């Protein structure tokens, strides 16, 4: 017993439409897969071609197979060697051409130097035209020059002497040199300074003068010899101060102190001369070449002098 399935016309159309859709879908998938395979193959071949060196790409297959045996490395080395040889030959050819040009220029220059010089066109002297003179040779047409009188060199008159500008220097009136010193110049030191030889003087940075005492002054004890105030124009030490009070414009009133120097003889045979107001015990301690006992005696003597002076200036109530 057989069963036959009968489809209506509408059902058949639906089945055919589904079959067409399935065919189209399968065909699109096959096309996409084919395109993918082709692109992959092309990329692989391009990669292989790019890996081949540029020296071998332009080479023919016959030359690559017969000359280098299909070895890419040997082909690259051979091509590079050929390029190096050709570049060297080109350089040699260029150098040879340059040398030839230089040689041609040198030969042309030498030929120009050794060529005979052209004579400059000068004035061709013409024959002098003589006119026949019936009166003889007295009036011969010879060129005559008028004689000139010899000029004597110009000599100035002895009575007219050139007047020179007067000199600013005056002739000295006396034969001996005796200049006049200004009144404000410091006088030559006298007293204890003059007795000591100059080579024994030692001036310290603090202004203290140390010199060796003479045999008559070495008494074995410390002596005090105050000296009068010096009115010299020499500047006072840096510790002395001058007070300046401002006054009118262009005028200043200055109060200054004259430098007073005292002389002290020590047991070590030295004489110290210093300003008791400007100098301090620290300056005495900084002296070199003097014993500590002598320095102590000098400071004690100065303290006694200062105390005695202070007692004199005591003001009563």
Coordinates of N, CA and C in Angstrom, one line a residue, residues 68-201:
X68 N 75.3 31.4 -10.0 CA 75.4 31.3 -8.6 C 74.9 30.0 -8.0
X69 N 74.3 29.1 -8.8 CA 73.8 27.9 -8.4 C 72.6 28.0 -7.5
X70 N 71.8 29.0 -7.7 CA 70.6 29.2 -6.9 C 70.8 29.6 -5.4
X71 N 72.1 30.0 -5.1 CA 72.4 30.4 -3.7 C 72.2 32.0 -3.6
X72 N 71.2 32.3 -2.8 CA 70.9 33.8 -2.7 C 72.1 34.5 -2.1
X73 N 72.8 34.0 -1.1 CA 73.9 34.7 -0.4 C 75.1 34.9 -1.4
X74 N 75.4 33.8 -2.2 CA 76.5 34.0 -3.1 C 76.1 35.0 -4.2
X75 N 74.8 35.0 -4.6 CA 74.4 36.0 -5.6 C 74.6 37.4 -5.0
X76 N 74.2 37.6 -3.8 CA 74.3 39.0 -3.2 C 75.7 39.4 -3.1
X77 N 76.6 38.5 -2.6 CA 78.0 38.9 -2.5 C 78.6 39.2 -3.9
X78 N 78.3 38.4 -4.9 CA 78.8 38.6 -6.2 C 78.3 39.9 -6.8
X79 N 77.1 40.3 -6.7 CA 76.5 41.5 -7.2 C 77.2 42.7 -6.5
X80 N 77.4 42.6 -5.2 CA 78.0 43.7 -4.5 C 79.5 43.9 -4.9
X81 N 80.2 42.8 -5.1 CA 81.6 42.9 -5.6 C 81.6 43.5 -7.0
X82 N 80.7 43.2 -7.9 CA 80.7 43.8 -9.2 C 80.4 45.3 -9.1
X83 N 79.5 45.7 -8.2 CA 79.2 47.2 -8.0 C 80.4 47.9 -7.5
X84 N 81.2 47.3 -6.5 CA 82.4 47.9 -6.0 C 83.4 48.1 -7.1
X85 N 83.6 47.0 -7.9 CA 84.6 47.2 -9.0 C 84.3 48.2 -10.0
X86 N 83.0 48.3 -10.3 CA 82.5 49.3 -11.3 C 82.7 50.7 -10.7
X87 N 82.4 50.9 -9.4 CA 82.6 52.3 -8.8 C 84.0 52.7 -8.8
X88 N 84.9 51.7 -8.5 CA 86.4 52.0 -8.5 C 86.8 52.4 -9.9
X89 N 86.4 51.6 -10.9 CA 86.8 51.9 -12.2 C 86.2 53.3 -12.7
X90 N 85.0 53.6 -12.2 CA 84.5 55.0 -12.6 C 85.3 56.1 -11.9
X91 N 85.7 55.9 -10.7 CA 86.5 56.9 -10.0 C 87.8 57.1 -10.7
X92 N 88.4 55.9 -11.1 CA 89.7 56.0 -11.8 C 89.6 56.7 -13.1
X93 N 88.5 56.4 -13.8 CA 88.2 57.1 -15.1 C 88.0 58.6 -14.9
X94 N 87.2 59.0 -13.9 CA 87.0 60.4 -13.6 C 88.3 61.1 -13.3
X95 N 89.1 60.4 -12.5 CA 90.4 61.0 -12.1 C 91.3 61.2 -13.3
X96 N 91.3 60.2 -14.2 CA 92.1 60.2 -15.4 C 91.7 61.4 -16.2
X97 N 90.4 61.6 -16.4 CA 89.9 62.7 -17.2 C 90.3 64.0 -16.5
X98 N 90.2 64.1 -15.2 CA 90.6 65.4 -14.6 C 92.0 65.7 -14.7
X99 N 92.9 64.6 -14.6 CA 94.3 64.8 -14.8 C 94.6 65.2 -16.3
X100 N 93.9 64.7 -17.2 CA 94.1 65.1 -18.6 C 93.7 66.5 -18.8
X101 N 92.6 67.0 -18.2 CA 92.2 68.4 -18.3 C 93.2 69.3 -17.7
X102 N 93.7 68.9 -16.5 CA 94.8 69.8 -15.9 C 96.0 69.8 -16.7
X103 N 96.4 68.7 -17.3 CA 97.6 68.7 -18.2 C 97.4 69.6 -19.4
X104 N 96.2 69.5 -20.0 CA 95.9 70.4 -21.2 C 96.0 71.9 -20.8
X105 N 95.4 72.2 -19.6 CA 95.5 73.6 -19.2 C 96.9 74.0 -18.9
X106 N 97.8 73.1 -18.4 CA 99.1 73.5 -18.1 C 99.9 73.6 -19.4
X107 N 99.7 72.8 -20.4 CA 100.4 72.9 -21.6 C 100.0 74.2 -22.3
X108 N 98.7 74.5 -22.3 CA 98.2 75.7 -22.9 C 98.9 77.0 -22.3
X109 N 99.0 76.9 -20.9 CA 99.6 78.1 -20.2 C 101.1 78.2 -20.5
X110 N 101.8 77.0 -20.6 CA 103.2 77.1 -20.9 C 103.4 77.6 -22.3
X111 N 102.6 77.1 -23.2 CA 102.7 77.6 -24.6 C 102.5 79.1 -24.7
X112 N 101.5 79.6 -23.9 CA 101.3 81.1 -24.0 C 102.4 81.9 -23.4
X113 N 103.1 81.3 -22.3 CA 104.2 82.0 -21.7 C 105.4 82.0 -22.6
X114 N 105.7 80.9 -23.3 CA 106.9 80.8 -24.2 C 106.7 81.4 -25.5
X115 N 105.5 81.9 -25.9 CA 105.3 82.5 -27.2 C 105.9 83.9 -27.3
X116 N 106.5 84.3 -28.4 CA 107.2 85.6 -28.5 C 106.2 86.7 -28.3
X117 N 106.7 87.7 -27.5 CA 105.9 88.8 -27.2 C 105.8 89.7 -28.4
X118 N 104.6 90.3 -28.5 CA 104.3 91.2 -29.6 C 104.9 92.6 -29.3
X119 N 105.6 93.1 -30.2 CA 106.2 94.4 -30.0 C 105.1 95.5 -30.0
X120 N 105.2 96.4 -29.1 CA 104.2 97.4 -29.1 C 104.4 98.4 -30.2
X121 N 103.3 98.9 -30.7 CA 103.4 99.8 -31.8 C 103.9 101.1 -31.3
X122 N 105.1 101.5 -31.8 CA 105.7 102.8 -31.3 C 105.6 103.8 -32.4
X123 N 106.2 105.0 -32.1 CA 106.2 106.1 -33.1 C 107.4 105.9 -34.0
X124 N 107.1 105.8 -35.3 CA 108.2 105.7 -36.2 C 108.8 107.0 -36.5
X125 N 110.0 107.2 -36.3 CA 110.6 108.5 -36.6 C 110.7 108.8 -38.1
X126 N 110.2 110.0 -38.4 CA 110.3 110.4 -39.8 C 111.5 111.2 -40.1
X127 N 111.9 111.1 -41.3 CA 113.1 111.8 -41.7 C 112.9 113.3 -41.7
X128 N 113.9 114.0 -41.1 CA 113.8 115.4 -41.0 C 113.9 116.1 -42.4
X129 N 113.1 117.0 -42.6 CA 113.1 117.7 -43.9 C 114.1 118.9 -43.8
X130 N 115.1 118.8 -44.6 CA 116.1 119.9 -44.7 C 115.8 120.8 -45.8
X131 N 115.9 122.1 -45.6 CA 115.7 123.1 -46.7 C 117.0 123.6 -47.1
X132 N 117.2 123.5 -48.4 CA 118.6 124.0 -48.9 C 118.7 125.5 -48.6
X133 N 119.9 125.8 -48.1 CA 120.2 127.2 -47.7 C 121.3 127.7 -48.6
X134 N 121.0 128.7 -49.4 CA 122.0 129.2 -50.3 C 123.1 129.9 -49.7
X135 N 123.0 130.3 -48.4 CA 124.0 131.1 -47.8 C 125.1 130.3 -47.1
X136 N 125.1 129.1 -47.2 CA 126.1 128.3 -46.6 C 125.6 127.5 -45.4
X137 N 126.6 127.0 -44.6 CA 126.3 126.2 -43.5 C 126.1 127.0 -42.2
X138 N 126.2 128.3 -42.3 CA 126.1 129.1 -41.1 C 124.7 129.0 -40.5
X139 N 123.8 129.1 -41.3 CA 122.4 129.0 -40.8 C 121.8 127.6 -41.0
X140 N 122.6 126.6 -40.5 CA 122.1 125.2 -40.6 C 120.9 125.0 -39.7
X141 N 120.0 124.2 -40.2 CA 118.7 124.0 -39.4 C 118.9 123.1 -38.2
X142 N 119.8 123.5 -37.3 CA 120.0 122.7 -36.1 C 119.2 123.3 -35.0
X143 N 118.7 122.5 -34.1 CA 117.9 123.0 -33.0 C 118.8 123.7 -32.0
X144 N 118.4 124.8 -31.6 CA 119.1 125.6 -30.7 C 118.2 125.8 -29.4
X145 N 118.9 125.7 -28.3 CA 118.3 125.9 -27.0 C 118.8 127.2 -26.4
X146 N 117.9 128.0 -25.9 CA 118.3 129.2 -25.2 C 119.0 128.9 -23.9
X147 N 120.2 129.4 -23.7 CA 120.9 129.0 -22.4 C 120.2 129.7 -21.2
X148 N 120.0 129.0 -20.2 CA 119.4 129.5 -19.0 C 120.5 129.9 -17.9
X149 N 120.3 130.9 -17.2 CA 121.2 131.3 -16.2 C 121.1 130.4 -15.0
X150 N 122.3 130.0 -14.5 CA 122.3 129.1 -13.3 C 121.8 129.9 -12.1
X151 N 120.9 129.3 -11.4 CA 120.3 129.9 -10.2 C 121.1 129.5 -9.0
X152 N 121.5 130.5 -8.2 CA 122.3 130.3 -7.0 C 121.3 129.9 -5.9
X153 N 121.7 129.1 -4.9 CA 120.8 128.7 -3.8 C 120.5 129.9 -3.0
X154 N 119.3 129.9 -2.5 CA 118.8 131.1 -1.7 C 119.5 131.0 -0.3
X155 N 120.1 132.1 0.1 CA 120.8 132.2 1.4 C 120.1 133.3 2.1
X156 N 119.6 133.1 3.3 CA 118.9 134.1 4.1 C 119.9 135.2 4.6
X157 N 119.4 136.3 4.8 CA 120.2 137.4 5.2 C 120.7 137.2 6.6
X158 N 122.0 137.5 6.9 CA 122.4 137.3 8.3 C 121.8 138.3 9.3
X159 N 121.3 139.4 8.8 CA 120.7 140.4 9.7 C 119.3 139.9 10.1
X160 N 118.7 139.1 9.3 CA 117.3 138.7 9.6 C 117.4 137.3 10.2
X161 N 117.3 137.2 11.4 CA 117.3 135.9 12.1 C 115.9 135.5 12.5
X162 N 115.7 134.2 12.4 CA 114.3 133.8 12.8 C 114.1 133.9 14.3
X163 N 113.0 134.4 14.6 CA 112.7 134.6 16.1 C 111.9 133.4 16.6
X164 N 112.5 132.7 17.5 CA 111.9 131.5 18.1 C 111.1 131.9 19.3
X165 N 110.1 131.1 19.6 CA 109.3 131.3 20.8 C 110.1 131.2 22.0
X166 N 109.9 132.0 23.0 CA 110.7 132.0 24.2 C 110.4 130.7 25.0
X167 N 111.5 130.2 25.7 CA 111.4 129.0 26.4 C 110.8 129.3 27.8
X168 N 110.0 128.3 28.3 CA 109.4 128.5 29.6 C 110.3 128.2 30.7
X169 N 111.5 127.6 30.5 CA 112.4 127.3 31.5 C 113.4 128.5 31.8
X170 N 113.7 128.7 33.0 CA 114.6 129.8 33.4 C 116.0 129.3 33.7
X171 N 117.0 130.0 33.3 CA 118.3 129.5 33.6 C 118.6 129.8 35.0
X172 N 119.2 128.8 35.8 CA 119.5 129.0 37.2 C 120.5 130.1 37.4
X173 N 120.2 130.9 38.5 CA 121.0 132.0 38.8 C 122.3 131.7 39.6
X174 N 122.2 130.6 40.3 CA 123.4 130.1 41.2 C 123.9 128.8 40.7
X175 N 125.1 128.6 40.9 CA 125.8 127.3 40.4 C 125.5 126.2 41.4
X176 N 125.2 126.5 42.7 CA 125.0 125.4 43.7 C 123.5 125.1 43.8
X177 N 123.3 123.8 44.0 CA 121.9 123.3 44.1 C 121.4 123.5 45.6
X178 N 120.5 124.5 45.7 CA 120.0 124.8 47.1 C 118.5 125.0 47.0
X179 N 117.7 124.0 46.8 CA 116.2 124.2 46.7 C 115.6 124.7 48.0
X180 N 114.5 125.5 47.9 CA 113.8 126.0 49.1 C 112.7 125.0 49.4
X181 N 112.7 124.5 50.6 CA 111.7 123.5 51.0 C 110.4 124.3 51.5
X182 N 109.2 123.7 51.4 CA 108.0 124.4 51.9 C 108.0 124.4 53.4
X183 N 107.3 125.4 54.0 CA 107.3 125.5 55.5 C 106.6 124.4 56.1
X184 N 105.6 123.8 55.4 CA 104.8 122.7 56.1 C 105.5 121.4 56.0
X185 N 106.6 121.2 55.4 CA 107.3 119.9 55.3 C 107.8 119.5 56.6
X186 N 107.7 118.2 56.9 CA 108.2 117.7 58.2 C 109.7 117.8 58.4
X187 N 110.1 118.2 59.6 CA 111.6 118.3 59.8 C 112.2 117.0 60.0
X188 N 113.5 117.0 59.9 CA 114.3 115.7 60.2 C 114.2 115.3 61.6
X189 N 113.9 114.1 62.0 CA 113.8 113.7 63.4 C 115.1 113.9 64.1
X190 N 114.9 114.4 65.4 CA 116.0 114.7 66.3 C 115.8 114.0 67.6
X191 N 116.8 114.1 68.5 CA 116.7 113.5 69.8 C 117.0 112.0 69.8
X192 N 116.2 111.2 70.4 CA 116.4 109.8 70.5 C 116.4 109.2 69.1
X193 N 115.6 109.7 68.2 CA 115.5 109.2 66.8 C 116.8 109.3 66.1
X194 N 117.4 110.5 66.2 CA 118.7 110.8 65.5 C 119.8 110.0 66.1
X195 N 119.8 109.7 67.4 CA 120.9 109.0 68.0 C 121.0 107.6 67.5
X196 N 119.9 106.9 67.2 CA 119.9 105.5 66.9 C 120.1 105.4 65.4
X197 N 120.9 104.4 65.0 CA 121.1 104.2 63.5 C 119.8 103.7 62.9
X198 N 119.6 104.1 61.6 CA 118.3 103.8 60.9 C 118.1 102.3 60.8
X199 N 119.2 101.5 60.7 CA 119.0 100.1 60.5 C 118.4 99.4 61.6
X200 N 118.4 100.0 62.8 CA 117.8 99.3 64.0 C 116.3 99.6 64.2
X201 N 115.7 100.5 63.3 CA 114.3 100.9 63.5 C 113.4 99.8 62.9

